[in-house]
CSV table of C-alpha atoms in Angstrom, one decimal:
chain,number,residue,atom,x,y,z
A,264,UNK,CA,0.0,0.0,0.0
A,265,UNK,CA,2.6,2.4,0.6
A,266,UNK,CA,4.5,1.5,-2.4
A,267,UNK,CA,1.5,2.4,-4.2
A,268,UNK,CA,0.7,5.3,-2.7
A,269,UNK,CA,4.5,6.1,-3.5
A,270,UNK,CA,4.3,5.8,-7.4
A,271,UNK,CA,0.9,7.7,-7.3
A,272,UNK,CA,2.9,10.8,-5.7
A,273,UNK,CA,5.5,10.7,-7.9
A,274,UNK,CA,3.4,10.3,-11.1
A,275,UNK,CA,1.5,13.5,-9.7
A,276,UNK,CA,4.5,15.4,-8.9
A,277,UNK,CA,6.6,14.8,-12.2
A,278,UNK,CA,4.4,16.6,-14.7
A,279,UNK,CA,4.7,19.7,-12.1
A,280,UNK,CA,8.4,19.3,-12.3
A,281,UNK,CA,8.5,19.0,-16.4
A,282,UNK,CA,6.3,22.0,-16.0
A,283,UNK,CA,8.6,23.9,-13.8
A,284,UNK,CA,11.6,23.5,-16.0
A,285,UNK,CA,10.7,26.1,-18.7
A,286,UNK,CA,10.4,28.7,-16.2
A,287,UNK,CA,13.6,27.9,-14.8
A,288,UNK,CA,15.2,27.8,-17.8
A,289,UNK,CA,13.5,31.2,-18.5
A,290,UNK,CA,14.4,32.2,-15.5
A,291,UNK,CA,17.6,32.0,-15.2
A,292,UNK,CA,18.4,33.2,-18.8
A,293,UNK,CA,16.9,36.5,-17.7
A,294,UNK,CA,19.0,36.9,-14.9
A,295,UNK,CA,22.1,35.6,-16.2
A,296,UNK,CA,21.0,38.3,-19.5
A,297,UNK,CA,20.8,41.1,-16.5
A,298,UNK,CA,23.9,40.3,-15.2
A,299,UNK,CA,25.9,40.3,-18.0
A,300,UNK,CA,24.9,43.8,-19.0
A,301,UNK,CA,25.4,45.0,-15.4
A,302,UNK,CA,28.9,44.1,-15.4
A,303,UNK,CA,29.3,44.9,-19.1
A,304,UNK,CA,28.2,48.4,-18.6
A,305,UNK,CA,30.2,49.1,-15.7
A,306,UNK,CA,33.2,47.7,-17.5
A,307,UNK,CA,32.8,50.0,-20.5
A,308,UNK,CA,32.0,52.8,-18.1
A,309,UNK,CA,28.3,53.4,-19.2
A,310,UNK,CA,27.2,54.3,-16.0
A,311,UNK,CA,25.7,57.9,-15.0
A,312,UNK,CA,27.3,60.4,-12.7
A,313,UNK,CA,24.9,61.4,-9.7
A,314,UNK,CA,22.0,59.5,-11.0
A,315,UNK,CA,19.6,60.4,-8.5
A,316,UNK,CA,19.5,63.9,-9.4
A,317,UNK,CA,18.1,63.3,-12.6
A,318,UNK,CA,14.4,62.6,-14.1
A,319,UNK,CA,16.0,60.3,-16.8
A,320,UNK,CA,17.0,58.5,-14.0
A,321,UNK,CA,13.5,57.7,-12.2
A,322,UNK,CA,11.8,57.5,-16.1
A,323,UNK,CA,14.8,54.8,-16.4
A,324,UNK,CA,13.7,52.9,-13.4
A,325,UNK,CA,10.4,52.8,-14.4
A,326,UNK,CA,10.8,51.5,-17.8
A,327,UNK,CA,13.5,48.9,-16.6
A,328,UNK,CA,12.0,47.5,-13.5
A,329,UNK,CA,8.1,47.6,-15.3
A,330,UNK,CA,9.3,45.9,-17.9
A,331,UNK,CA,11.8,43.3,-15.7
A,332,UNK,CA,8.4,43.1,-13.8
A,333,UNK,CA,6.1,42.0,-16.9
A,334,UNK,CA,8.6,39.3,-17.5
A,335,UNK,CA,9.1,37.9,-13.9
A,336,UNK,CA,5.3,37.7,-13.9
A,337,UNK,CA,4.7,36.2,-16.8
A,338,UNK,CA,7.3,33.1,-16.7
A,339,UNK,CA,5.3,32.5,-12.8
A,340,UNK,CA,2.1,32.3,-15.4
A,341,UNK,CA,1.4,35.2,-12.5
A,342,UNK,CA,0.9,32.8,-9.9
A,343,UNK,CA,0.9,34.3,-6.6
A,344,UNK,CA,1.9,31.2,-5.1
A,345,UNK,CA,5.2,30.7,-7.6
A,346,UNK,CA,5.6,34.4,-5.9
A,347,UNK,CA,5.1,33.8,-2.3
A,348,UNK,CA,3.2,37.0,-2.5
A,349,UNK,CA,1.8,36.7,1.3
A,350,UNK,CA,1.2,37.9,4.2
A,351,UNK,CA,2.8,35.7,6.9
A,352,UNK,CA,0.7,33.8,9.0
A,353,UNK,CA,2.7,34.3,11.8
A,354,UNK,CA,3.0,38.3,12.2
A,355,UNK,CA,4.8,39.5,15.0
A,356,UNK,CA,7.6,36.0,14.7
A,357,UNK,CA,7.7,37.5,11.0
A,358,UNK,CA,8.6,41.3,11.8
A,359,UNK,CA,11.1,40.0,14.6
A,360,UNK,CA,13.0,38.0,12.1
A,361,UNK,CA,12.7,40.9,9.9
A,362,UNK,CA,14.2,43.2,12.6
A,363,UNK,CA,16.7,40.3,13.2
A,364,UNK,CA,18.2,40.5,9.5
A,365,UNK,CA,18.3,43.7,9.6
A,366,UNK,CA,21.2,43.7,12.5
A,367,UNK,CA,23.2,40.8,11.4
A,368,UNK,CA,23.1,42.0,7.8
A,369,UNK,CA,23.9,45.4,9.0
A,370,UNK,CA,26.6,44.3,11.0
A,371,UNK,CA,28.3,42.6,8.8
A,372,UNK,CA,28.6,45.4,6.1
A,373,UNK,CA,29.3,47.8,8.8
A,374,UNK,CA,32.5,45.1,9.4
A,375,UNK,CA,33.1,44.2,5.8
A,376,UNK,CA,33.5,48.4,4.8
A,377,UNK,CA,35.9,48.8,8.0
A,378,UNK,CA,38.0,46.0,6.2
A,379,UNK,CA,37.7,46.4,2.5
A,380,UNK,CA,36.7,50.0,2.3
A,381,UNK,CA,34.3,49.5,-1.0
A,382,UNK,CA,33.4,53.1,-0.8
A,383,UNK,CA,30.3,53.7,-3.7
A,384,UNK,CA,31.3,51.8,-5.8
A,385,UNK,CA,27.9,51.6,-7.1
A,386,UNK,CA,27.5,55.2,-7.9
A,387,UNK,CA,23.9,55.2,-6.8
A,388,UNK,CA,24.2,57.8,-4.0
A,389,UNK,CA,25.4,61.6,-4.1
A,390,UNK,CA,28.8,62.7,-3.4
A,391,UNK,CA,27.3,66.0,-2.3
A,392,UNK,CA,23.5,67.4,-1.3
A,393,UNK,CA,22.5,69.2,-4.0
A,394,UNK,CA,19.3,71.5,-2.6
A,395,UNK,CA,18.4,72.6,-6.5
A,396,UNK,CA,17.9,68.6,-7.4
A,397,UNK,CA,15.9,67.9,-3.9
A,398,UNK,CA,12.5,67.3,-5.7
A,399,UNK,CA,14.4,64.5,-8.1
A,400,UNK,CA,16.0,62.8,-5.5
A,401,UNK,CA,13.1,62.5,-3.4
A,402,UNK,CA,11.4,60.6,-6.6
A,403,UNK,CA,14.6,58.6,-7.2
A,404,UNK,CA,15.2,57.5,-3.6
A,405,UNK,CA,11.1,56.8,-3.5
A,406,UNK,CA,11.5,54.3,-6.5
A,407,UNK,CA,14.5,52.9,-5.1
A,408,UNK,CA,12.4,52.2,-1.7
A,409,UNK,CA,9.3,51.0,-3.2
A,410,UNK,CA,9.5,49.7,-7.1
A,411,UNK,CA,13.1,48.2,-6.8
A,412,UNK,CA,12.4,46.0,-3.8
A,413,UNK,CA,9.5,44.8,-4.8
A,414,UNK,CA,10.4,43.9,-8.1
A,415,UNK,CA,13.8,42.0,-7.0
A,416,UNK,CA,12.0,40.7,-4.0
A,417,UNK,CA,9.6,39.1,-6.7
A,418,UNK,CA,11.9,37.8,-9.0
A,419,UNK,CA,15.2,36.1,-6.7
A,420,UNK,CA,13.5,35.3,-3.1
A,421,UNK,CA,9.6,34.6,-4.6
A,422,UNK,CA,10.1,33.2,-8.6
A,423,UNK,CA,13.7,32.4,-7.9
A,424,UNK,CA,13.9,31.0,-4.7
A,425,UNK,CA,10.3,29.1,-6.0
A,426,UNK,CA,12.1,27.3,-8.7
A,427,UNK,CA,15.4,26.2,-7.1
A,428,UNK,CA,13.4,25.1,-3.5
A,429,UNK,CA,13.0,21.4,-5.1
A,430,UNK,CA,16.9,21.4,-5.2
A,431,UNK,CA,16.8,21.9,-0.5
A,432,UNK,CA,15.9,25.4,1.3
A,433,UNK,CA,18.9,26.1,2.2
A,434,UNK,CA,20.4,25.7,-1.9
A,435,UNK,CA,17.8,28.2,-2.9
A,436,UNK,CA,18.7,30.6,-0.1
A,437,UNK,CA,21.9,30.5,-1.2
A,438,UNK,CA,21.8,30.2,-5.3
A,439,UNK,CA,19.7,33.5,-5.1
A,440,UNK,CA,22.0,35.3,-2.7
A,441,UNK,CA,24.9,34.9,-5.3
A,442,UNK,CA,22.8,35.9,-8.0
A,443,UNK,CA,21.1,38.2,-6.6
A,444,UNK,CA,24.5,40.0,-5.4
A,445,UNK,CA,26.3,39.2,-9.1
A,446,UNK,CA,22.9,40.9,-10.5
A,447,UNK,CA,24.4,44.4,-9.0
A,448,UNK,CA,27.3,44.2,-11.6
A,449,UNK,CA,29.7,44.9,-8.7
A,450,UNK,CA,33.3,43.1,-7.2
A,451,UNK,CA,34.6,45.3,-4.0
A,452,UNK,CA,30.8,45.1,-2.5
A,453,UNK,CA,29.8,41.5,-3.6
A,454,UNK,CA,30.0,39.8,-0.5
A,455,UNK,CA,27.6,42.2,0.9
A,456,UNK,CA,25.1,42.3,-1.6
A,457,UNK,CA,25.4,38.3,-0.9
A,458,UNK,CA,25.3,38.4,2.6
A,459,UNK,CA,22.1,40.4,1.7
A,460,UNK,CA,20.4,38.6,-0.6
A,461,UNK,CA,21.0,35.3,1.4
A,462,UNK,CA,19.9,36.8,4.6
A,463,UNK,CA,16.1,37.9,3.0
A,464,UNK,CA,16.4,34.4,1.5
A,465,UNK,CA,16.7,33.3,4.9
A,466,UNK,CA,14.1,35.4,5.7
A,467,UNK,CA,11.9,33.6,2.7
A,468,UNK,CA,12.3,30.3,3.9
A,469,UNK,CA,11.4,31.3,7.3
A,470,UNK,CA,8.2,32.7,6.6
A,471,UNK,CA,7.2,31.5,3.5
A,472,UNK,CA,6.6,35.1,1.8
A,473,UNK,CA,8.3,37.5,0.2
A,474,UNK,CA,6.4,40.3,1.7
A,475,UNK,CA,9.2,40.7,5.2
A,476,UNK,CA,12.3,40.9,2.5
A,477,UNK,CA,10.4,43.4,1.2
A,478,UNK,CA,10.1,45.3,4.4
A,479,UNK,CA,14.1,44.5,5.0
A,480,UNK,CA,15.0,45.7,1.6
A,481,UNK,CA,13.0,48.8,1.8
A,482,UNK,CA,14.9,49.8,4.9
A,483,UNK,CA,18.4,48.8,3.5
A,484,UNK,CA,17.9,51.1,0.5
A,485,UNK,CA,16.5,53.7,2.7
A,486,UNK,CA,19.2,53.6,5.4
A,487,UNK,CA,21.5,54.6,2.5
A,488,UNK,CA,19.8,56.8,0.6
A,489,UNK,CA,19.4,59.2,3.9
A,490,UNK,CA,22.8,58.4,5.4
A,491,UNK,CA,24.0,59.6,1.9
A,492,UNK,CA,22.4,63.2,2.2
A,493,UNK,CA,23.3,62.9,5.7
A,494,UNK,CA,26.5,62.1,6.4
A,495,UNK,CA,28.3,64.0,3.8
A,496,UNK,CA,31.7,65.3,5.3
């Protein structure tokens, strides 16, 4: 009987898994696309100079993450459950872990920059507050806080982390760290960015939505984006 009832699960479950591969073939072609021209255009210098003082900038986003979006959405065949677009059943154990990530992850960059002083290497934030651009760095850093997160939320810890789970949790958490953190196009500040991505992968797994990464994401870029206008010496 159990024998049975074992070739009946697995004759149920295999045409799910033939079903899954095209997505993650699709999948990981778009990322692996993304990261190519992220490191590409860093290498033949195409990024902008204090970005977030410019409209082209936040009409860039837009475009790039609505359109990054349409894509993620449709190779889930805009599942919600492929997207672990959720609220947590278990609140309050879901913002404390959030709140959890937030210091280890933080601690570990604050360590990592004492160490290997990546300055911004990104690019993404000022090198000086510029009061005349204030009204387009409010939209940037607003898109930066909302749209981005939720769109690479969607797409490594909800599609991504998804498709790899048959493969263990914990390769999943840790397959969409790295390519979450190689999707940034960067070297000195990878090990962050993967410290990052695994710990909201962690995050995933532990609460079974994407909606707390989200949260942790959102305060990352914010952090950042006000320590950068901030800080300034």
């Amino acid at each position: 009987m159990l024998a049975s009832s074992g070739v009946n699960l697995r004759s149920a479950i295999e045409p799910h898994r033939r079903d899954e591969q095209w997505r993650l073939a699709s999948w990981l072609a778009l990322v692996a696309f993304f990261i190519a021209v992220q490191y590409v255009g860093r290498a033949t210098g195409g990024t902008e100079t204090e970005p977030l003082y410019k409209w082209s900038f936040a009409v860039g986003t837009v475009i790039q993450e609505a359109l990054f979006l349409g894509i993620v959405l449709a190779i889930a065949g805009f599942s919600r459950e492929r997207l672990a677009l959720r609220v947590p059943r278990r609140k309050l154990r879901a913002v404390g872990l959030a709140v959890a990530a937030i210091f280890i992850i933080q601690a570990f960059e604050f360590v990592y920059a004492a160490l290997a002083n990546p300055g911004n290497e990104q690019g993404l934030t000022p090198t000086a507050w510029q009061s005349s651009h204030a009204a387009q760095y409010i939209v940037n850093s607003l898109l930066i806080c909302t749209l981005v997160p939720f769109v690479e939320e969607l797409t490594f810890r909800g599609l991504g982390y998804h498709l790899l789970r048959p493969w263990g949790a914990w390769f999943a958490v840790f397959a969409t760290g790295v390519l979450f953190g190689l999707s940034h196009g960067l070297l000195l500040s990878l090990p962050v960015l993967v410290i990052f991505g695994c710990g909201v992968g962690w995050l995933r797994m532990k609460t079974n939505s994407v909606i707390p990464g989200m949260f942790v994401h959102s305060t990352f870029n914010l952090i950042a984006l006000v320590a950068a206008v901030t800080l300034q010496r």
